CSV table of C-alpha atoms in Angstrom, one decimal:
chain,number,residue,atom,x,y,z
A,1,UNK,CA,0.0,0.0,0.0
A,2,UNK,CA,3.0,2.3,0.9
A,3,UNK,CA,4.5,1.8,-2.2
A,4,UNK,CA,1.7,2.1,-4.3
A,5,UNK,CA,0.9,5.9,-2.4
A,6,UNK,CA,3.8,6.9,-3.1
A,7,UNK,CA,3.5,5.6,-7.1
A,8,UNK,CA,0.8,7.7,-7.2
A,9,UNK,CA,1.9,10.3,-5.5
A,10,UNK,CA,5.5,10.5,-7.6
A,11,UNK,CA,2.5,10.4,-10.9
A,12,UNK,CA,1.2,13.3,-9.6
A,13,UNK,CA,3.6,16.0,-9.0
A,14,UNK,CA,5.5,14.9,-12.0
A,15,UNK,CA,2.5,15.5,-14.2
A,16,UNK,CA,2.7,19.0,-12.6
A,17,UNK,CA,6.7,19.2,-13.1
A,18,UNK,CA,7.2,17.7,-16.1
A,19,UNK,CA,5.5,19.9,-18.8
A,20,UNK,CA,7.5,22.8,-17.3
A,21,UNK,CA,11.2,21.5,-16.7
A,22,UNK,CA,11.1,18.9,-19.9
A,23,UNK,CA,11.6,20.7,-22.9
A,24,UNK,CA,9.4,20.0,-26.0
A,25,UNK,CA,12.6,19.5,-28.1
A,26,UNK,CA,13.5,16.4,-26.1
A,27,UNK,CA,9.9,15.2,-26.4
A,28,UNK,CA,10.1,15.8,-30.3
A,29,UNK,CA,13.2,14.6,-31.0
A,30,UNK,CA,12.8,11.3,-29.0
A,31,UNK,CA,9.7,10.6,-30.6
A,32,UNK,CA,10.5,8.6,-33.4
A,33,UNK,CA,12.4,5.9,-30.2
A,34,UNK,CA,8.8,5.8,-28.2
A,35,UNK,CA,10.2,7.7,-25.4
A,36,UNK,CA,7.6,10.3,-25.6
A,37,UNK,CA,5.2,8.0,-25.8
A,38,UNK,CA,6.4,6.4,-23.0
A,39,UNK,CA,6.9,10.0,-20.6
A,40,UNK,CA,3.7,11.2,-21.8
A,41,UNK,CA,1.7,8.5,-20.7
A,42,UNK,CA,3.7,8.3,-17.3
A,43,UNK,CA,2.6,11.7,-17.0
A,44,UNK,CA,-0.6,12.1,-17.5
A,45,UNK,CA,-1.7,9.0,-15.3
A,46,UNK,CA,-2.3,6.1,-17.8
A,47,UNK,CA,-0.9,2.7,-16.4
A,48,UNK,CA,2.9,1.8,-16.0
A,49,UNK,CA,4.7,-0.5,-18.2
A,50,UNK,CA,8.0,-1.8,-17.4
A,51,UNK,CA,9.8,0.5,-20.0
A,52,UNK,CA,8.1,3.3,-18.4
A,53,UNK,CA,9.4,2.2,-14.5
A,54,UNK,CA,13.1,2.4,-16.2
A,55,UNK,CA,11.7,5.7,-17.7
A,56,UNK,CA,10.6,6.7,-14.2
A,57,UNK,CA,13.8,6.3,-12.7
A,58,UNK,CA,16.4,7.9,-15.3
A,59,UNK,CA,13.9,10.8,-15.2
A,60,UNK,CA,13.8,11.1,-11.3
A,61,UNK,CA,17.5,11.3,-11.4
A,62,UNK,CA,17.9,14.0,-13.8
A,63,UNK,CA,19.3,17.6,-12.6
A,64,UNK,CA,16.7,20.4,-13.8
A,65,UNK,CA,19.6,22.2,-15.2
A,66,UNK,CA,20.8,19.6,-17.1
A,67,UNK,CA,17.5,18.8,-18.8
A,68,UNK,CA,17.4,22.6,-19.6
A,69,UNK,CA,20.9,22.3,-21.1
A,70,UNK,CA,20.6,19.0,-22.9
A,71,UNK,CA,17.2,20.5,-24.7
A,72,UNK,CA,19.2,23.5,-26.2
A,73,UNK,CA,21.7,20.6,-27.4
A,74,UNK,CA,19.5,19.2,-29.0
A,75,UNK,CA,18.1,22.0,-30.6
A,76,UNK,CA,21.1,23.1,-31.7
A,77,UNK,CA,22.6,19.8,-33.1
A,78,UNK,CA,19.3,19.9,-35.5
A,79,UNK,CA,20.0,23.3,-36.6
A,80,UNK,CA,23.7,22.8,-36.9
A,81,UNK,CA,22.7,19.5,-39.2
A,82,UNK,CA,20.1,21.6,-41.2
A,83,UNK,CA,22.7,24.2,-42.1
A,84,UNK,CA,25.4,21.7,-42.6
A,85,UNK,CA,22.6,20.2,-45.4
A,86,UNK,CA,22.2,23.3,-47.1
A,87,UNK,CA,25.8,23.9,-47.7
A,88,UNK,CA,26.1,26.4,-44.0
A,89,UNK,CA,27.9,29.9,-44.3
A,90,UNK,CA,30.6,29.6,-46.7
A,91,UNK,CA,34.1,31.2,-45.4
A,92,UNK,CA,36.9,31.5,-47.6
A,93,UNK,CA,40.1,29.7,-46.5
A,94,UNK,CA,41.8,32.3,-48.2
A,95,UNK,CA,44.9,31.0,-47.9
A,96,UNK,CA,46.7,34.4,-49.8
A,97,UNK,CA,45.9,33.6,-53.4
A,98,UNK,CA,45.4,29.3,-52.6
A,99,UNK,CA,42.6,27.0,-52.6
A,100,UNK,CA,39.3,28.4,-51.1
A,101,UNK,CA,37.7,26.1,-48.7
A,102,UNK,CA,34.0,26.3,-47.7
A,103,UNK,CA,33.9,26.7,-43.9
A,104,UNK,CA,30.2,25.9,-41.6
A,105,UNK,CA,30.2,29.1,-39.4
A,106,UNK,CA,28.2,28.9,-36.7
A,107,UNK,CA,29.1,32.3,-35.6
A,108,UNK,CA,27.8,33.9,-38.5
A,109,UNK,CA,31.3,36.3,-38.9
A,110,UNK,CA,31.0,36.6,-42.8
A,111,UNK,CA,34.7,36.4,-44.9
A,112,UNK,CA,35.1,40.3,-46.3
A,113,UNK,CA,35.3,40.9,-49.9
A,114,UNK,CA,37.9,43.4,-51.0
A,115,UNK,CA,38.5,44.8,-53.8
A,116,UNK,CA,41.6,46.3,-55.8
A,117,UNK,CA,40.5,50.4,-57.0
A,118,UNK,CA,40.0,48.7,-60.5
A,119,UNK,CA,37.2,46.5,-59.3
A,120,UNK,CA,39.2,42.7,-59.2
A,121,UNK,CA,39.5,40.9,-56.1
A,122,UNK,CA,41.9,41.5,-53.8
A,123,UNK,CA,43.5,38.0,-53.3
A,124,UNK,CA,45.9,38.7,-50.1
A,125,UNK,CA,44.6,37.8,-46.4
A,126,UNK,CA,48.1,38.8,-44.9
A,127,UNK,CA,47.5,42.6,-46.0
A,128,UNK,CA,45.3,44.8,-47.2
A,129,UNK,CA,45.2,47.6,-50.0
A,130,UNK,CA,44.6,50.5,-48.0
A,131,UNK,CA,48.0,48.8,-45.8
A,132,UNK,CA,49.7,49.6,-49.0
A,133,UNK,CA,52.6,52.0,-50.1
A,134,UNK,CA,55.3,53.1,-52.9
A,135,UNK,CA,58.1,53.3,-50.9
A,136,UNK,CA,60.7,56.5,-50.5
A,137,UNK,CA,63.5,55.5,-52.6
A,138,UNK,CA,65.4,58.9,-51.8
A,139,UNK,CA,65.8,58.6,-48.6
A,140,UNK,CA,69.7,58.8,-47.4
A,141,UNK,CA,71.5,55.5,-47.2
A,142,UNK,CA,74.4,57.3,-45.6
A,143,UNK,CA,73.3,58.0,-42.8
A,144,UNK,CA,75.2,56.6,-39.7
A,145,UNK,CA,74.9,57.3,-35.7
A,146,UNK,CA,78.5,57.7,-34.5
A,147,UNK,CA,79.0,56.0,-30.9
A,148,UNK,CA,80.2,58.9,-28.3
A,149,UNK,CA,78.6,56.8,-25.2
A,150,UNK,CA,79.3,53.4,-23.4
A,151,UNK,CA,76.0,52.3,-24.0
A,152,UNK,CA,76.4,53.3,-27.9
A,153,UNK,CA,79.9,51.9,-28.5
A,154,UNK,CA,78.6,48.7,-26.7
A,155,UNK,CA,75.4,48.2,-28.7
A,156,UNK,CA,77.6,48.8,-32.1
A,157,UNK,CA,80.3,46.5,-31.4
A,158,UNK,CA,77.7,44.3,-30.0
A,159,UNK,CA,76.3,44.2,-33.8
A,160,UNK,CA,79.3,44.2,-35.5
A,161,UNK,CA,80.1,40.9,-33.6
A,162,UNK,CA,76.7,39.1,-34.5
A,163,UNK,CA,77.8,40.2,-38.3
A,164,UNK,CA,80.6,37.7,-38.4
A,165,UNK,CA,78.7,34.4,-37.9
A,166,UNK,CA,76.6,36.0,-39.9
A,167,UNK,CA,79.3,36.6,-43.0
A,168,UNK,CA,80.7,32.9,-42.4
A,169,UNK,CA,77.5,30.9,-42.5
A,170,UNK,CA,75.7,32.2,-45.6
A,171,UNK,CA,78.9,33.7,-47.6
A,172,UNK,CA,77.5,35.0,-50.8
A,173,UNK,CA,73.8,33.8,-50.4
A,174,UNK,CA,72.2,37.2,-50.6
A,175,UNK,CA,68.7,35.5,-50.7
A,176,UNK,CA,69.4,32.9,-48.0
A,177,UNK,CA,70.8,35.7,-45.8
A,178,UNK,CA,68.3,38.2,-46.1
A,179,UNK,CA,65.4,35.7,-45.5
A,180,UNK,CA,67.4,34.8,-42.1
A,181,UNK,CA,68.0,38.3,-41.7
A,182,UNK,CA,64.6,39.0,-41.5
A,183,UNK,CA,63.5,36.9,-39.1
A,184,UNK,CA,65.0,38.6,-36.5
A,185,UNK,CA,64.5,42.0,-37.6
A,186,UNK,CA,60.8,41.6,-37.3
A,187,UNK,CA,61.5,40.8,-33.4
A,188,UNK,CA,62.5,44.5,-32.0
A,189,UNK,CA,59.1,46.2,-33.1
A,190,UNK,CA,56.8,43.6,-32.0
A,191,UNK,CA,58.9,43.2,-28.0
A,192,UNK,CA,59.2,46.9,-28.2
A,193,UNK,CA,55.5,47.7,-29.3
A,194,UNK,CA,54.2,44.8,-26.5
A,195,UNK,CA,55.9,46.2,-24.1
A,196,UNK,CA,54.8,49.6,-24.5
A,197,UNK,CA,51.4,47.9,-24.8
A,198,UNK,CA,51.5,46.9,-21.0
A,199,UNK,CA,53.4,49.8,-19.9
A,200,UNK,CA,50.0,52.0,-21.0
A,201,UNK,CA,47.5,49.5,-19.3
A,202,UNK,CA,50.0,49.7,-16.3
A,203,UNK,CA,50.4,53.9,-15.5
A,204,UNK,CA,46.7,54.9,-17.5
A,205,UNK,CA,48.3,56.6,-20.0
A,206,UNK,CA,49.0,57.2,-23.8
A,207,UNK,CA,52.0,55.7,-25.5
A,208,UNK,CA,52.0,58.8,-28.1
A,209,UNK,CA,51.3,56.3,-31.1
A,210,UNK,CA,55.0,54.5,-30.6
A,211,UNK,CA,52.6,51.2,-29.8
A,212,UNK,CA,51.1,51.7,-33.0
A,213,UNK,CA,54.2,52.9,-35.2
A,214,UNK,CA,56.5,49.7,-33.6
A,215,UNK,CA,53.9,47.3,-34.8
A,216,UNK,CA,54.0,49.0,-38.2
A,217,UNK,CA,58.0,47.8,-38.2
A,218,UNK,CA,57.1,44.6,-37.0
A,219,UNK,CA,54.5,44.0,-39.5
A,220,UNK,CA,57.0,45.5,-42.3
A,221,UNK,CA,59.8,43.3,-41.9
A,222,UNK,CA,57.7,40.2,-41.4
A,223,UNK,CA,56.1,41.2,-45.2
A,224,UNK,CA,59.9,41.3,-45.9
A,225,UNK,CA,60.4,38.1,-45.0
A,226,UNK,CA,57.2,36.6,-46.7
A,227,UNK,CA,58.5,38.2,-49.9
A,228,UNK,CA,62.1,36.5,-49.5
A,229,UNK,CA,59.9,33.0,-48.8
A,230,UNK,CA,59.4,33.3,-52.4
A,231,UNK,CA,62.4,33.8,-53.8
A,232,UNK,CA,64.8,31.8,-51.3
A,233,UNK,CA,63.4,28.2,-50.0
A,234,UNK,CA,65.2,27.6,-46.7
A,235,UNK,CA,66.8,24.3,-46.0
A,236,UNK,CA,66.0,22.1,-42.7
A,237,UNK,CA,69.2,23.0,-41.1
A,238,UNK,CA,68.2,26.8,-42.0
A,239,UNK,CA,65.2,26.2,-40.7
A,240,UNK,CA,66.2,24.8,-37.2
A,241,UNK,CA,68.2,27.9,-37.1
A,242,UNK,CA,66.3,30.4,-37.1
A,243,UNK,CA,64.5,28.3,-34.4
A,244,UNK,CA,67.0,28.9,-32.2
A,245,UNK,CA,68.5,32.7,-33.2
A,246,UNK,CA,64.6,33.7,-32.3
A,247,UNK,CA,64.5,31.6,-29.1
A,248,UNK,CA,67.6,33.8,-28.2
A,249,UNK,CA,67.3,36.7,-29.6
A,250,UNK,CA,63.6,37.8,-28.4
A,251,UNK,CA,64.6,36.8,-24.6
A,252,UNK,CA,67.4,38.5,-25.0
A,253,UNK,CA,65.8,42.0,-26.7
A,254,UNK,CA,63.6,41.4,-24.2
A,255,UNK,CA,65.3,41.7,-21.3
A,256,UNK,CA,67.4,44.7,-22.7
A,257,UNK,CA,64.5,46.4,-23.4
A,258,UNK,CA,63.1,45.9,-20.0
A,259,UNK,CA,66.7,47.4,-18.7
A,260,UNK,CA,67.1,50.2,-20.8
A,261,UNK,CA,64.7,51.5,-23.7
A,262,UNK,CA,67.8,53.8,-24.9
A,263,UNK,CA,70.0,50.5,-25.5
A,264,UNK,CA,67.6,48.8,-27.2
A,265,UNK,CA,66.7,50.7,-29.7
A,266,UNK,CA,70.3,51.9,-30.6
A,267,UNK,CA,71.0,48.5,-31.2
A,268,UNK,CA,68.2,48.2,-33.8
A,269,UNK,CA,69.4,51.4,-35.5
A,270,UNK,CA,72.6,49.3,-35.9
A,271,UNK,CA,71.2,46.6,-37.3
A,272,UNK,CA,69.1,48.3,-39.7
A,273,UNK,CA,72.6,49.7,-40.9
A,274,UNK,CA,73.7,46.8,-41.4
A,275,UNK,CA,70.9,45.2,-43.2
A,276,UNK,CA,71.1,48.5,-45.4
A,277,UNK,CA,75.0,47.5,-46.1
A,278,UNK,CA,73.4,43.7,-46.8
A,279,UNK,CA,71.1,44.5,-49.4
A,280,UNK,CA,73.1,47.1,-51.1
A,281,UNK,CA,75.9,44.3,-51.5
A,282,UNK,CA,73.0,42.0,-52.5
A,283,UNK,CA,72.4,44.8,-55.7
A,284,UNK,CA,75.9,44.4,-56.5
A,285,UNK,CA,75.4,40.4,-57.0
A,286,UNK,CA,72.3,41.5,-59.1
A,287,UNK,CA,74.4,44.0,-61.5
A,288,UNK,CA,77.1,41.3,-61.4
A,289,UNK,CA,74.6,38.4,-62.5
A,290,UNK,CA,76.2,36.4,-59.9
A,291,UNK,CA,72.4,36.2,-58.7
A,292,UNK,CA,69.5,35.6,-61.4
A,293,UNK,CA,67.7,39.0,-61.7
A,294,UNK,CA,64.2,37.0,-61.3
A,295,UNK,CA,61.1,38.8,-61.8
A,296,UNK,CA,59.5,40.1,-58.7
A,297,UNK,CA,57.2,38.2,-56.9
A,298,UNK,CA,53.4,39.0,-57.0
A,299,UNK,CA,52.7,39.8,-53.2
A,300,UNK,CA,55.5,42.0,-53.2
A,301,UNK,CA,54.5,44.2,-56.7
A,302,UNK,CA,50.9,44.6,-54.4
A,303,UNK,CA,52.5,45.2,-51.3
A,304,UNK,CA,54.8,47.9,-52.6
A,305,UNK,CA,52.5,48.9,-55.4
A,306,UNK,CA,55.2,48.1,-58.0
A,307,UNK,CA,54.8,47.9,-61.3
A,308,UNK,CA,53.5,44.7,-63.1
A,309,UNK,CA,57.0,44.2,-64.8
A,310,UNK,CA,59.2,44.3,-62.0
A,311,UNK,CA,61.9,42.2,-61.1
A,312,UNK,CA,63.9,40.8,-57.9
A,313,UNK,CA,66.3,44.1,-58.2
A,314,UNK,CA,63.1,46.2,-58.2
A,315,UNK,CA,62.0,44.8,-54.5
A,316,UNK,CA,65.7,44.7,-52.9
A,317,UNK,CA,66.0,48.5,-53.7
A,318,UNK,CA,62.5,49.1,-51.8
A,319,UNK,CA,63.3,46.9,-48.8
A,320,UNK,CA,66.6,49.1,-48.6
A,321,UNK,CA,64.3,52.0,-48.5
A,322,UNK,CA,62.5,50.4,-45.8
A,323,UNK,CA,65.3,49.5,-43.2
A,324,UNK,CA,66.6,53.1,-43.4
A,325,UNK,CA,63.4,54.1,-42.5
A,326,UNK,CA,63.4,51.7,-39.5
A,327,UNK,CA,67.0,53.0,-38.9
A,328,UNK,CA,65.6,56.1,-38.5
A,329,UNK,CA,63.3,55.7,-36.7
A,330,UNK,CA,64.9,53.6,-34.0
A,331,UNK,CA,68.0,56.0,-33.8
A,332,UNK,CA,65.3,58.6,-32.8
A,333,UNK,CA,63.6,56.7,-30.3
A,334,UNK,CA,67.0,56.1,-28.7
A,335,UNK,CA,67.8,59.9,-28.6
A,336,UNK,CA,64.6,60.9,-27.0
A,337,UNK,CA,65.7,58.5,-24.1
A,338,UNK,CA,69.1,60.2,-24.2
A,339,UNK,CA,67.1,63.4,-23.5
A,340,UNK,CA,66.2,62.1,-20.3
A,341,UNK,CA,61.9,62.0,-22.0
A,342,UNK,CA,59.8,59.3,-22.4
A,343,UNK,CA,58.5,58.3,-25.9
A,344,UNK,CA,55.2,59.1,-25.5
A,345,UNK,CA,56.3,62.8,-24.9
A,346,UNK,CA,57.1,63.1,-28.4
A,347,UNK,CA,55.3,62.3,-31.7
A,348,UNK,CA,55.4,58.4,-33.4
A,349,UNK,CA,56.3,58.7,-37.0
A,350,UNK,CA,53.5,56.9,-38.0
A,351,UNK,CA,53.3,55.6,-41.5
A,352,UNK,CA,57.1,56.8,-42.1
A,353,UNK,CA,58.0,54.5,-45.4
């Protein structure tokens, strides 16, 4: 008799419970197994078959929550299958001029369609057209920082010493060598830029664009390096190298930057030098035709805006360009230190190509 009471009483408050805590969706999408059959009948007082006293107890043991939870599952599985039958959102892969793949977005973030100023498509994901520039080919190449301080004298012998390894391990590979070259120029600016980043989150304050124009370097030289990837396939031993040059050198930069700013950035204003004295022996080679005068590659005549005939000569002479800028640049971030100010006290050259 006890157990039957309490049967009857479990029939009744779950006829009460269940149309609000069970979803419909569960009911629906279990009705083609007999379940709802099954609950609905439980719940609504017709007689108890064994199937529904199993029913009974995976029901009773059920957390509210997780009902909730497992009916939005289930309705999201079916619209998830529903889009996936109608072909979904279709996102280009985009992988900078390669196959396009169709992928299901479920977030509903649609893949941008940009266009060149003629109308085509613009096939690069890496950059963009308005990211775009004809770079100053009259800047001075000349230029040079003479060391007066310790700090100065330290961070251009420091330089001069990495070029020595340097000189020994790719000789006369000019395309080799500026690939590896670029690989840890593209370091400095992002360190620099990230570190500037937390410094501004840190004090409240502005960063008087240097964030913005050290991530602009970092950004340049790594499209340097993806234009070298073109011309000059690195070998596995090449490879593992710049592994391990990066590894160092970032901790390292880091650290000095941490230390002192001023040193830092005087040491990128000597390197840029010497990538300038690099590439300018690397035209030499070209004029020589020691090194095949190939024509240039296609993301860097859109990058630089170059024109359709140009060749390899054609992108070394703006890449020049561009680390004198960087040299430039850096040499004046190091003075303003010097001056006993802070960066953000004076102007970012921002854009300065």
């Amino acid at each position: 008799m006890m157990i039957r009471g309490a049967t009857r009483m479990t029939r009744t408050v779950m006829g009460h419970m269940g149309p609000r805590y069970f979803s419909t969706a569960i009911l629906r999408n279990d009705a083609g197994t007999g379940v709802m059959t099954g609950a609905a009948g439980f719940m609504h007082g017709v007689p108890v078959n064994p199937s529904e006293k199993a029913l009974l107890t995976w029901v009773r043991h059920i957390p509210v929550m997780g009902s909730r939870s497992a009916s939005t599952m289930a309705l999201n599985d079916k619209q998830h299958d529903k889009k996936v039958e109608n072909g979904g959102t279709a996102a280009s892969g985009g992988g900078d001029g390669g196959d396009e793949k169709s992928v299901v977005s479920y977030w509903g973030v649609p893949p941008s369609k940009v266009t060149k100023e003629d109308g085509t498509e613009w096939k690069w994901n890496c950059f963009r057209p308005w990211e775009t520039y004809k770079a100053d080919l009259t800047i001075d190449l000349t230029k040079h920082h003479a060391p007066t301080t310790f700090l100065d004298k330290f961070a251009y012998w420091t330089v001069k010493a990495l070029r020595y390894p340097t000189d020994i391990f790719f000789q006369r590979r000019y395309g080799c060598r500026a690939m590896m070259l670029e690989t840890v120029a593209a370091v400095p600016g992002m360190v620099g830029g990230m570190l500037l980043h937390c410094k501004s989150l840190r004090r409240f304050e502005q960063s008087g664009g240097w964030i913005k124009a050290l991530l602009e370097e970092a950004e340049n030289e790594r499209m340097h390096l993806m234009t070298f990837m073109e011309v000059a396939k690195p070998n596995w031993y090449e490879r593992a190298l710049v592994f391990a040059v990066q590894g160092v050198f970032f901790n390292a930069y880091f650290v000095t930057y941490l230390v002192s700013p001023k040193l830092a950035h005087r040491i990128v204003g000597y390197l840029e030098e010497e990538a300038i004295h690099s590439y300018t022996e690397f035209l030499k080679e070209l004029d020589k035709g020691n090194i095949e005068n190939v024509p240039a590659p296609a993301i860097a005549i859109d990058y630089w805006r170059l024109p359709k005939d140009s060749t390899l000569r054609d992108v070394v002479l703006v890449v020049r360009a561009d680390e004198a800028h960087h040299r430039d640049v850096n040499h004046f971030a190091s003075d303003i230190h010097y001056q006993g100010q802070q960066l953000k006290d004076s102007p970012a050259p921002i854009g300065y190509h």
